GROMACS .gro file of C-alpha atoms in nm:
model
  422
    1MET     CA    1   0.000   0.000   0.000
    2THR     CA    2   0.152   0.331  -0.106
    3LYS     CA    3   0.129   0.665   0.073
    4HIS     CA    4  -0.086   0.782  -0.216
    5ASP     CA    5  -0.332   0.499  -0.150
    6LYS     CA    6  -0.357   0.595   0.216
    7LYS     CA    7  -0.422   0.959   0.130
    8LEU     CA    8  -0.684   0.856  -0.124
    9ALA     CA    9  -0.849   0.629   0.134
   10PHE     CA   10  -0.872   0.919   0.376
   11VAL     CA   11  -1.038   1.131   0.108
   12CYS     CA   12  -1.277   0.845   0.027
   13ILE     CA   13  -1.411   0.821   0.381
   14PHE     CA   14  -1.412   1.199   0.413
   15ILE     CA   15  -1.614   1.237   0.094
   16ALA     CA   16  -1.843   0.940   0.163
   17TYR     CA   17  -1.984   1.119   0.465
   18MET     CA   18  -1.875   1.466   0.356
   19LEU     CA   19  -2.080   1.752   0.499
   20PRO     CA   20  -2.295   1.542   0.737
   21LEU     CA   21  -1.994   1.372   0.894
   22THR     CA   22  -1.732   1.644   0.904
   23GLN     CA   23  -1.960   1.932   0.991
   24THR     CA   24  -2.124   1.723   1.262
   25ILE     CA   25  -1.791   1.632   1.420
   26ILE     CA   26  -1.674   1.994   1.403
   27SER     CA   27  -1.994   2.123   1.559
   28LEU     CA   28  -1.995   1.858   1.830
   29GLY     CA   29  -1.634   1.930   1.913
   30LEU     CA   30  -1.641   2.309   1.895
   31GLY     CA   31  -1.993   2.439   1.933
   32ARG     CA   32  -2.222   2.627   1.698
   33LYS     CA   33  -2.084   2.975   1.774
   34ASP     CA   34  -1.725   2.898   1.682
   35ILE     CA   35  -1.601   3.071   1.367
   36ILE     CA   36  -1.473   2.744   1.216
   37PHE     CA   37  -1.824   2.599   1.236
   38ASN     CA   38  -1.975   2.905   1.070
   39TYR     CA   39  -1.741   2.880   0.770
   40SER     CA   40  -1.716   2.501   0.744
   41SER     CA   41  -1.984   2.475   0.473
   42LEU     CA   42  -1.800   2.729   0.259
   43ILE     CA   43  -1.472   2.542   0.307
   44TYR     CA   44  -1.619   2.204   0.212
   45GLY     CA   45  -1.811   2.352  -0.079
   46SER     CA   46  -1.490   2.502  -0.218
   47VAL     CA   47  -1.306   2.172  -0.176
   48SER     CA   48  -1.588   1.995  -0.363
   49ILE     CA   49  -1.583   2.234  -0.658
   50LEU     CA   50  -1.204   2.214  -0.684
   51SER     CA   51  -1.219   1.833  -0.674
   52ILE     CA   52  -1.457   1.833  -0.971
   53PHE     CA   53  -1.229   2.050  -1.184
   54TYR     CA   54  -0.922   1.852  -1.075
   55TYR     CA   55  -1.079   1.520  -1.174
   56LEU     CA   56  -1.200   1.646  -1.511
   57ALA     CA   57  -0.862   1.805  -1.585
   58ILE     CA   58  -0.679   1.476  -1.519
   59LYS     CA   59  -0.921   1.278  -1.734
   60ILE     CA   60  -0.904   1.521  -2.024
   61LYS     CA   61  -0.524   1.532  -2.008
   62SER     CA   62  -0.476   1.155  -1.992
   63ASN     CA   63  -0.763   1.076  -2.230
   64GLN     CA   64  -0.846   0.775  -2.011
   65ILE     CA   65  -1.214   0.752  -1.933
   66SER     CA   66  -1.422   0.436  -1.955
   67LYS     CA   67  -1.778   0.394  -2.077
   68THR     CA   68  -1.894   0.320  -1.722
   69GLU     CA   69  -1.736   0.641  -1.598
   70LEU     CA   70  -1.903   0.837  -1.877
   71LEU     CA   71  -2.239   0.681  -1.790
   72SER     CA   72  -2.184   0.758  -1.421
   73ILE     CA   73  -2.107   1.124  -1.484
   74GLY     CA   74  -2.384   1.145  -1.743
   75PHE     CA   75  -2.641   1.007  -1.499
   76ILE     CA   76  -2.553   1.269  -1.236
   77LEU     CA   77  -2.558   1.550  -1.492
   78TYR     CA   78  -2.896   1.429  -1.618
   79MET     CA   79  -3.038   1.444  -1.266
   80MET     CA   80  -2.912   1.799  -1.212
   81LEU     CA   81  -3.047   1.905  -1.552
   82ASN     CA   82  -3.381   1.745  -1.464
   83VAL     CA   83  -3.397   1.952  -1.145
   84GLY     CA   84  -3.348   2.267  -1.353
   85CYS     CA   85  -3.609   2.167  -1.612
   86THR     CA   86  -3.858   2.087  -1.337
   87ALA     CA   87  -3.803   2.432  -1.191
   88LEU     CA   88  -3.863   2.594  -1.532
   89ALA     CA   89  -4.184   2.394  -1.577
   90ASN     CA   90  -4.305   2.527  -1.242
   91ASN     CA   91  -4.208   2.890  -1.310
   92GLY     CA   92  -3.931   2.909  -1.054
   93MET     CA   93  -3.722   2.687  -0.829
   94SER     CA   94  -3.859   2.596  -0.487
   95LYS     CA   95  -3.638   2.619  -0.179
   96VAL     CA   96  -3.631   2.239  -0.150
   97ALA     CA   97  -3.527   2.204  -0.515
   98TYR     CA   98  -3.262   2.475  -0.475
   99ASP     CA   99  -3.119   2.313  -0.161
  100SER     CA  100  -3.116   1.971  -0.327
  101PHE     CA  101  -2.947   2.109  -0.639
  102LEU     CA  102  -2.686   2.285  -0.428
  103GLU     CA  103  -2.619   1.982  -0.209
  104MET     CA  104  -2.586   1.757  -0.511
  105GLY     CA  105  -2.304   1.980  -0.627
  106VAL     CA  106  -2.142   1.992  -0.286
  107LYS     CA  107  -2.198   1.632  -0.173
  108VAL     CA  108  -2.307   1.390  -0.444
  109ILE     CA  109  -2.076   1.491  -0.730
  110PRO     CA  110  -1.758   1.478  -0.517
  111ALA     CA  111  -1.870   1.141  -0.377
  112VAL     CA  112  -1.917   1.000  -0.728
  113LEU     CA  113  -1.591   1.144  -0.861
  114ILE     CA  114  -1.382   1.017  -0.572
  115ALA     CA  115  -1.551   0.677  -0.610
  116LEU     CA  116  -1.436   0.669  -0.974
  117VAL     CA  117  -1.078   0.749  -0.872
  118ALA     CA  118  -1.073   0.513  -0.574
  119SER     CA  119  -1.220   0.222  -0.769
  120ARG     CA  120  -0.939   0.242  -1.026
  121ARG     CA  121  -0.677   0.210  -0.752
  122HIS     CA  122  -0.856  -0.061  -0.549
  123CYS     CA  123  -0.806   0.139  -0.232
  124LEU     CA  124  -1.055  -0.061  -0.022
  125ASN     CA  125  -0.780  -0.209   0.195
  126ALA     CA  126  -0.644   0.140   0.260
  127MET     CA  127  -0.992   0.255   0.367
  128VAL     CA  128  -1.013  -0.030   0.617
  129SER     CA  129  -0.669   0.054   0.753
  130ILE     CA  130  -0.770   0.406   0.860
  131LEU     CA  131  -1.133   0.348   0.959
  132ASP     CA  132  -1.058   0.306   1.330
  133TYR     CA  133  -0.935   0.665   1.355
  134PHE     CA  134  -1.267   0.800   1.228
  135ILE     CA  135  -1.464   0.573   1.461
  136VAL     CA  136  -1.273   0.668   1.776
  137ILE     CA  137  -1.278   1.044   1.702
  138ALA     CA  138  -1.649   1.039   1.620
  139THR     CA  139  -1.726   0.835   1.932
  140VAL     CA  140  -1.550   1.086   2.157
  141CYS     CA  141  -1.735   1.380   1.997
  142ILE     CA  142  -2.076   1.211   2.000
  143VAL     CA  143  -2.049   1.067   2.351
  144LYS     CA  144  -1.946   1.410   2.478
  145VAL     CA  145  -2.285   1.545   2.369
  146SER     CA  146  -2.485   1.261   2.522
  147ALA     CA  147  -2.293   1.286   2.849
  148VAL     CA  148  -2.356   1.661   2.873
  149SER     CA  149  -2.724   1.610   2.798
  150ILE     CA  150  -2.779   1.316   3.031
  151PHE     CA  151  -2.589   1.452   3.332
  152THR     CA  152  -2.695   1.817   3.303
  153GLY     CA  153  -3.055   1.758   3.198
  154VAL     CA  154  -3.028   1.927   2.857
  155SER     CA  155  -3.324   1.811   2.649
  156ARG     CA  156  -3.287   1.675   2.296
  157ALA     CA  157  -3.466   1.984   2.164
  158ARG     CA  158  -3.195   2.215   2.302
  159LEU     CA  159  -2.901   2.027   2.155
  160PHE     CA  160  -2.915   2.229   1.833
  161ASP     CA  161  -2.891   2.558   2.024
  162ILE     CA  162  -2.570   2.436   2.188
  163TYR     CA  163  -2.398   2.230   1.920
  164GLY     CA  164  -2.573   2.319   1.594
  165VAL     CA  165  -2.674   1.954   1.545
  166ASP     CA  166  -3.017   1.817   1.633
  167TYR     CA  167  -3.096   1.485   1.797
  168GLN     CA  168  -3.185   1.325   1.462
  169TYR     CA  169  -2.832   1.365   1.327
  170ILE     CA  170  -2.676   1.257   1.656
  171SER     CA  171  -2.886   0.941   1.651
  172TYR     CA  172  -2.809   0.860   1.288
  173PHE     CA  173  -2.438   0.925   1.315
  174SER     CA  174  -2.414   0.723   1.633
  175ALA     CA  175  -2.575   0.441   1.437
  176TYR     CA  176  -2.348   0.501   1.135
  177PHE     CA  177  -2.029   0.469   1.334
  178CYS     CA  178  -2.167   0.182   1.538
  179ALA     CA  179  -2.226  -0.003   1.208
  180LEU     CA  180  -1.872   0.075   1.089
  181ASP     CA  181  -1.738  -0.032   1.427
  182LEU     CA  182  -1.920  -0.366   1.401
  183PHE     CA  183  -1.752  -0.419   1.064
  184MET     CA  184  -1.410  -0.360   1.224
  185ILE     CA  185  -1.491  -0.589   1.518
  186PHE     CA  186  -1.608  -0.883   1.309
  187GLU     CA  187  -1.408  -0.851   0.989
  188GLY     CA  188  -1.199  -0.536   0.943
  189LYS     CA  189  -0.942  -0.613   1.214
  190LYS     CA  190  -0.828  -0.921   1.023
  191ASN     CA  191  -0.690  -0.703   0.745
  192LEU     CA  192  -0.479  -0.474   0.962
  193THR     CA  193  -0.100  -0.488   0.966
  194SER     CA  194  -0.065  -0.270   1.277
  195ARG     CA  195   0.014  -0.480   1.585
  196VAL     CA  196  -0.155  -0.230   1.813
  197ARG     CA  197  -0.485  -0.223   1.629
  198SER     CA  198  -0.477  -0.598   1.569
  199SER     CA  199  -0.440  -0.659   1.942
  200LEU     CA  200  -0.703  -0.774   2.191
  201PHE     CA  201  -0.665  -0.440   2.373
  202PHE     CA  202  -0.778  -0.240   2.072
  203GLN     CA  203  -1.059  -0.485   2.012
  204TRP     CA  204  -1.188  -0.391   2.356
  205ILE     CA  205  -1.168  -0.025   2.257
  206ARG     CA  206  -1.390  -0.103   1.957
  207LEU     CA  207  -1.636  -0.287   2.182
  208VAL     CA  208  -1.653   0.007   2.422
  209CYS     CA  209  -1.712   0.243   2.128
  210ALA     CA  210  -1.990   0.019   1.997
  211VAL     CA  211  -2.163   0.017   2.337
  212PHE     CA  212  -2.141   0.394   2.380
  213LEU     CA  213  -2.255   0.461   2.023
  214GLY     CA  214  -2.547   0.222   2.061
  215ILE     CA  215  -2.658   0.386   2.385
  216THR     CA  216  -2.626   0.735   2.235
  217SER     CA  217  -2.835   0.640   1.931
  218LEU     CA  218  -3.110   0.502   2.154
  219TYR     CA  219  -3.105   0.801   2.387
  220SER     CA  220  -3.117   1.050   2.098
  221GLY     CA  221  -3.459   0.925   1.992
  222GLY     CA  222  -3.395   0.877   1.619
  223ARG     CA  223  -3.601   0.583   1.500
  224GLY     CA  224  -3.408   0.534   1.174
  225GLY     CA  225  -3.081   0.512   1.366
  226PHE     CA  226  -3.229   0.245   1.591
  227VAL     CA  227  -3.346   0.043   1.287
  228LEU     CA  228  -2.998   0.065   1.133
  229ILE     CA  229  -2.831  -0.065   1.449
  230MET     CA  230  -3.080  -0.350   1.477
  231LEU     CA  231  -3.022  -0.450   1.113
  232MET     CA  232  -2.643  -0.441   1.154
  233VAL     CA  233  -2.655  -0.637   1.479
  234LEU     CA  234  -2.877  -0.900   1.318
  235PHE     CA  235  -2.646  -0.922   1.018
  236TRP     CA  236  -2.320  -0.957   1.211
  237VAL     CA  237  -2.437  -1.149   1.517
  238LEU     CA  238  -2.684  -1.387   1.355
  239LEU     CA  239  -2.624  -1.415   0.981
  240TYR     CA  240  -2.248  -1.363   0.969
  241SER     CA  241  -2.140  -1.534   1.293
  242ILE     CA  242  -2.368  -1.837   1.274
  243TYR     CA  243  -2.321  -1.902   0.902
  244SER     CA  244  -1.944  -1.868   0.936
  245GLY     CA  245  -1.944  -2.109   1.231
  246LYS     CA  246  -1.797  -1.851   1.472
  247VAL     CA  247  -1.960  -1.976   1.791
  248LYS     CA  248  -1.737  -1.775   2.026
  249GLN     CA  249  -1.818  -1.450   1.847
  250PHE     CA  250  -2.188  -1.531   1.859
  251ILE     CA  251  -2.188  -1.610   2.231
  252GLY     CA  252  -1.975  -1.306   2.311
  253SER     CA  253  -2.203  -1.081   2.107
  254VAL     CA  254  -2.517  -1.210   2.280
  255CYS     CA  255  -2.357  -1.154   2.621
  256LEU     CA  256  -2.258  -0.800   2.520
  257ILE     CA  257  -2.614  -0.726   2.403
  258ILE     CA  258  -2.753  -0.850   2.735
  259VAL     CA  259  -2.509  -0.625   2.924
  260LEU     CA  260  -2.607  -0.331   2.699
  261ILE     CA  261  -2.977  -0.386   2.768
  262GLY     CA  262  -2.901  -0.393   3.141
  263ILE     CA  263  -2.703  -0.066   3.122
  264VAL     CA  264  -2.977   0.107   2.922
  265SER     CA  265  -3.248  -0.010   3.163
  266SER     CA  266  -3.047   0.107   3.463
  267ILE     CA  267  -2.980   0.455   3.320
  268ALA     CA  268  -3.343   0.492   3.204
  269GLN     CA  269  -3.473   0.425   3.554
  270GLU     CA  270  -3.256   0.698   3.704
  271ASN     CA  271  -3.256   0.966   3.432
  272GLU     CA  272  -3.565   1.136   3.292
  273VAL     CA  273  -3.392   1.286   2.985
  274PHE     CA  274  -3.259   0.945   2.888
  275ARG     CA  275  -3.596   0.784   2.953
  276ASN     CA  276  -3.775   1.035   2.728
  277GLY     CA  277  -3.528   0.970   2.447
  278ILE     CA  278  -3.579   0.595   2.470
  279ALA     CA  279  -3.957   0.644   2.472
  280ARG     CA  280  -3.941   0.843   2.148
  281THR     CA  281  -3.725   0.579   1.982
  282PHE     CA  282  -3.990   0.311   2.038
  283GLU     CA  283  -4.288   0.542   1.991
  284PHE     CA  284  -4.358   0.399   1.646
  285LEU     CA  285  -4.427   0.051   1.789
  286GLY     CA  286  -4.786  -0.018   1.891
  287ASP     CA  287  -4.961  -0.322   2.036
  288GLY     CA  288  -5.086  -0.437   1.697
  289GLY     CA  289  -4.796  -0.320   1.479
  290ILE     CA  290  -4.704   0.035   1.374
  291ASN     CA  291  -4.834   0.320   1.586
  292TRP     CA  292  -4.903   0.584   1.320
  293ASP     CA  293  -4.948   0.850   1.586
  294GLY     CA  294  -4.583   0.805   1.676
  295VAL     CA  295  -4.422   0.844   1.335
  296SER     CA  296  -4.405   1.226   1.325
  297GLY     CA  297  -4.678   1.267   1.064
  298ARG     CA  298  -4.531   1.027   0.811
  299GLY     CA  299  -4.871   0.867   0.755
  300ASP     CA  300  -5.009   1.192   0.613
  301ILE     CA  301  -4.695   1.242   0.402
  302TYR     CA  302  -4.725   0.891   0.257
  303LYS     CA  303  -5.092   0.950   0.170
  304ARG     CA  304  -5.013   1.275  -0.010
  305ALA     CA  305  -4.723   1.111  -0.199
  306ILE     CA  306  -4.945   0.820  -0.307
  307GLN     CA  307  -5.209   1.068  -0.432
  308LEU     CA  308  -4.947   1.239  -0.649
  309ILE     CA  309  -4.822   0.904  -0.779
  310CYS     CA  310  -5.175   0.795  -0.876
  311ALA     CA  311  -5.227   1.124  -1.061
  312SER     CA  312  -4.910   1.076  -1.270
  313PRO     CA  313  -4.795   0.713  -1.240
  314ILE     CA  314  -4.579   0.686  -1.552
  315TRP     CA  315  -4.372   1.005  -1.571
  316GLY     CA  316  -4.405   1.165  -1.229
  317TYR     CA  317  -4.340   1.535  -1.168
  318GLY     CA  318  -3.968   1.564  -1.233
  319ILE     CA  319  -3.677   1.532  -0.990
  320THR     CA  320  -3.762   1.743  -0.680
  321GLY     CA  321  -4.109   1.780  -0.839
  322GLY     CA  322  -4.288   1.676  -0.522
  323SER     CA  323  -4.175   1.997  -0.351
  324TYR     CA  324  -4.401   2.194  -0.590
  325HIS     CA  325  -4.703   1.985  -0.488
  326GLY     CA  326  -4.687   1.977  -0.110
  327VAL     CA  327  -4.441   1.688  -0.063
  328ILE     CA  328  -4.109   1.828   0.054
  329SER     CA  329  -3.982   1.477   0.117
  330ALA     CA  330  -4.170   1.148   0.088
  331HIS     CA  331  -3.954   1.005   0.370
  332ASN     CA  332  -3.915   0.689   0.165
  333LEU     CA  333  -3.677   0.636  -0.127
  334PHE     CA  334  -3.915   0.443  -0.350
  335LEU     CA  335  -4.209   0.677  -0.292
  336GLU     CA  336  -3.977   0.970  -0.366
  337ILE     CA  337  -3.864   0.809  -0.691
  338LEU     CA  338  -4.223   0.736  -0.798
  339VAL     CA  339  -4.324   1.096  -0.730
  340GLU     CA  340  -4.027   1.229  -0.927
  341GLY     CA  341  -4.022   1.000  -1.227
  342GLY     CA  342  -4.307   0.749  -1.203
  343LEU     CA  343  -4.264   0.389  -1.311
  344ILE     CA  344  -3.995   0.477  -1.567
  345TYR     CA  345  -3.764   0.628  -1.307
  346LEU     CA  346  -3.847   0.350  -1.059
  347ILE     CA  347  -3.742   0.083  -1.311
  348VAL     CA  348  -3.409   0.259  -1.360
  349TRP     CA  349  -3.343   0.271  -0.986
  350VAL     CA  350  -3.454  -0.087  -0.922
  351TYR     CA  351  -3.216  -0.199  -1.197
  352LEU     CA  352  -2.928   0.008  -1.049
  353LEU     CA  353  -2.986  -0.122  -0.696
  354ALA     CA  354  -3.023  -0.484  -0.812
  355ALA     CA  355  -2.709  -0.463  -1.027
  356PHE     CA  356  -2.516  -0.301  -0.744
  357LEU     CA  357  -2.619  -0.559  -0.483
  358CYS     CA  358  -2.555  -0.849  -0.720
  359LYS     CA  359  -2.207  -0.725  -0.810
  360LEU     CA  360  -2.129  -0.643  -0.446
  361TYR     CA  361  -2.237  -0.988  -0.330
  362LYS     CA  362  -2.008  -1.156  -0.584
  363LYS     CA  363  -1.716  -0.944  -0.467
  364CYS     CA  364  -1.792  -1.014  -0.099
  365LYS     CA  365  -1.782  -1.388  -0.167
  366ILE     CA  366  -1.425  -1.345  -0.292
  367ASN     CA  367  -1.302  -1.081  -0.051
  368LYS     CA  368  -1.492  -0.995   0.266
  369GLU     CA  369  -1.332  -0.652   0.285
  370TYR     CA  370  -1.611  -0.548   0.048
  371LEU     CA  371  -1.846  -0.576   0.345
  372LEU     CA  372  -1.720  -0.226   0.425
  373ILE     CA  373  -1.890  -0.103   0.107
  374PHE     CA  374  -2.204  -0.291   0.210
  375THR     CA  375  -2.192  -0.122   0.552
  376ILE     CA  376  -2.140   0.225   0.402
  377PHE     CA  377  -2.431   0.165   0.164
  378MET     CA  378  -2.665   0.045   0.440
  379CYS     CA  379  -2.592   0.350   0.655
  380ASP     CA  380  -2.747   0.582   0.398
  381PHE     CA  381  -2.998   0.337   0.253
  382VAL     CA  382  -3.177   0.303   0.587
  383GLY     CA  383  -3.169   0.681   0.621
  384VAL     CA  384  -3.335   0.746   0.284
  385MET     CA  385  -3.600   0.484   0.362
  386PHE     CA  386  -3.712   0.676   0.671
  387SER     CA  387  -3.597   1.038   0.672
  388PHE     CA  388  -3.341   1.175   0.430
  389ILE     CA  389  -3.362   1.301   0.072
  390TYR     CA  390  -3.149   1.075  -0.148
  391LEU     CA  391  -3.023   1.368  -0.356
  392ARG     CA  392  -2.844   1.503  -0.050
  393ARG     CA  393  -2.673   1.189   0.079
  394THR     CA  394  -2.317   1.089   0.002
  395ALA     CA  395  -2.242   0.742   0.137
  396ILE     CA  396  -2.499   0.566  -0.081
  397TRP     CA  397  -2.366   0.734  -0.397
  398PHE     CA  398  -2.004   0.661  -0.310
  399ALA     CA  399  -2.076   0.293  -0.241
  400MET     CA  400  -2.276   0.235  -0.559
  401PHE     CA  401  -2.040   0.407  -0.799
  402TYR     CA  402  -1.733   0.255  -0.637
  403ILE     CA  403  -1.865  -0.094  -0.713
  404PHE     CA  404  -1.996  -0.005  -1.059
  405ASN     CA  405  -1.662   0.140  -1.172
  406GLU     CA  406  -1.412  -0.095  -1.008
  407LYS     CA  407  -1.209  -0.285  -1.264
  408LYS     CA  408  -1.134  -0.653  -1.215
  409ASP     CA  409  -0.801  -0.718  -1.046
  410ASN     CA  410  -0.733  -1.085  -0.984
  411GLY     CA  411  -0.446  -1.013  -0.751
  412TYR     CA  412  -0.675  -0.808  -0.528
  413GLU     CA  413  -1.008  -0.988  -0.560
  414GLU     CA  414  -0.868  -1.335  -0.498
  415LYS     CA  415  -0.767  -1.233  -0.150
  416ASN     CA  416  -0.976  -1.434   0.102
  417ARG     CA  417  -1.129  -1.634  -0.185
  418ASP     CA  418  -1.187  -1.931   0.048
  419ALA     CA  419  -1.373  -1.723   0.307
  420LYS     CA  420  -1.740  -1.807   0.355
  421LEU     CA  421  -2.005  -1.546   0.315
  422PRO     CA  422  -2.379  -1.589   0.363
   0.00000   0.00000   0.00000
């Protein structure tokens, strides 16, 4: 692994979670009133624009661009053009459309471009080698917020006034890094060359981080974050451990989960702020299934989105078109896609997701390091199924276009060929 690969890996993880990750960590570490926080968006936006020009300049100079890369760039440009055309058809751009267009330029395009570069160099191993640093730093920043809130009685609603980040982001990012930490615990550590981070001591550090991140996500009251953690725990503890015949890992994981439940129950009994956060997390669960009164009005949003879909089922209303008809966000990826482009656009996305998952699964069977890409993808995929607008996310775009554009390299892909994967 060269120094260039390590630098590129750092940029990959930075870009994959770009503004949400870095601005969150800065705000959690410094506070909303700090000057660095106030100018962080401008800094990252400038870096994004420069990265676009840098990538295009290299490609034009070297005259080395594949058909897949052209299709990738063309797809993103088409989406941005569609946003503009939708605005023209509605006699002006809505605030939601404007924000989405801007964030695509700042977040999505850099994520796609860096995925194209990283996939050519097969820098997945380099990404795994530096992931622990991100996890530990994020854990310290996130746990700091939860500790202040729990022990001083600061409500979830006041967190934004102090740190510039609301409980929803704290919950999701706790879940994100918990998912990445689980990857390192079960699989990532095997690919490290560092004696320190391959040691049992550092494995305990990862376990402590996972516990703290899990508790913080629950306390923060974000339901999507809770679902992500549950899915990742089920994947690693049940599917991965049992199928791979790792009985010790399975037993240890179950014991850790029991201890975590005990810790959460103990804190909830003593602390009202913590108890209220837990209550909100499980508010969507009713006696007979989903409690629609506890989903923050999503039932009404879904109904309105379905009405729009029925009115224009084939072509939709254009990308960001829902914002011109009372649906700022459908809070569900597939409903959002149907509103924007109808069945035609849905078919395109179903094909892309199916092709991505199929290709990723084949790669994971050969080399389980690719489970990192699966983890990165799931972090954002769960988010766009419950809360976020897919045009503004970065991890999901990075993961998909990394896999789509990676060239076959037998020397790299045959690593861990004999490893089992469910």
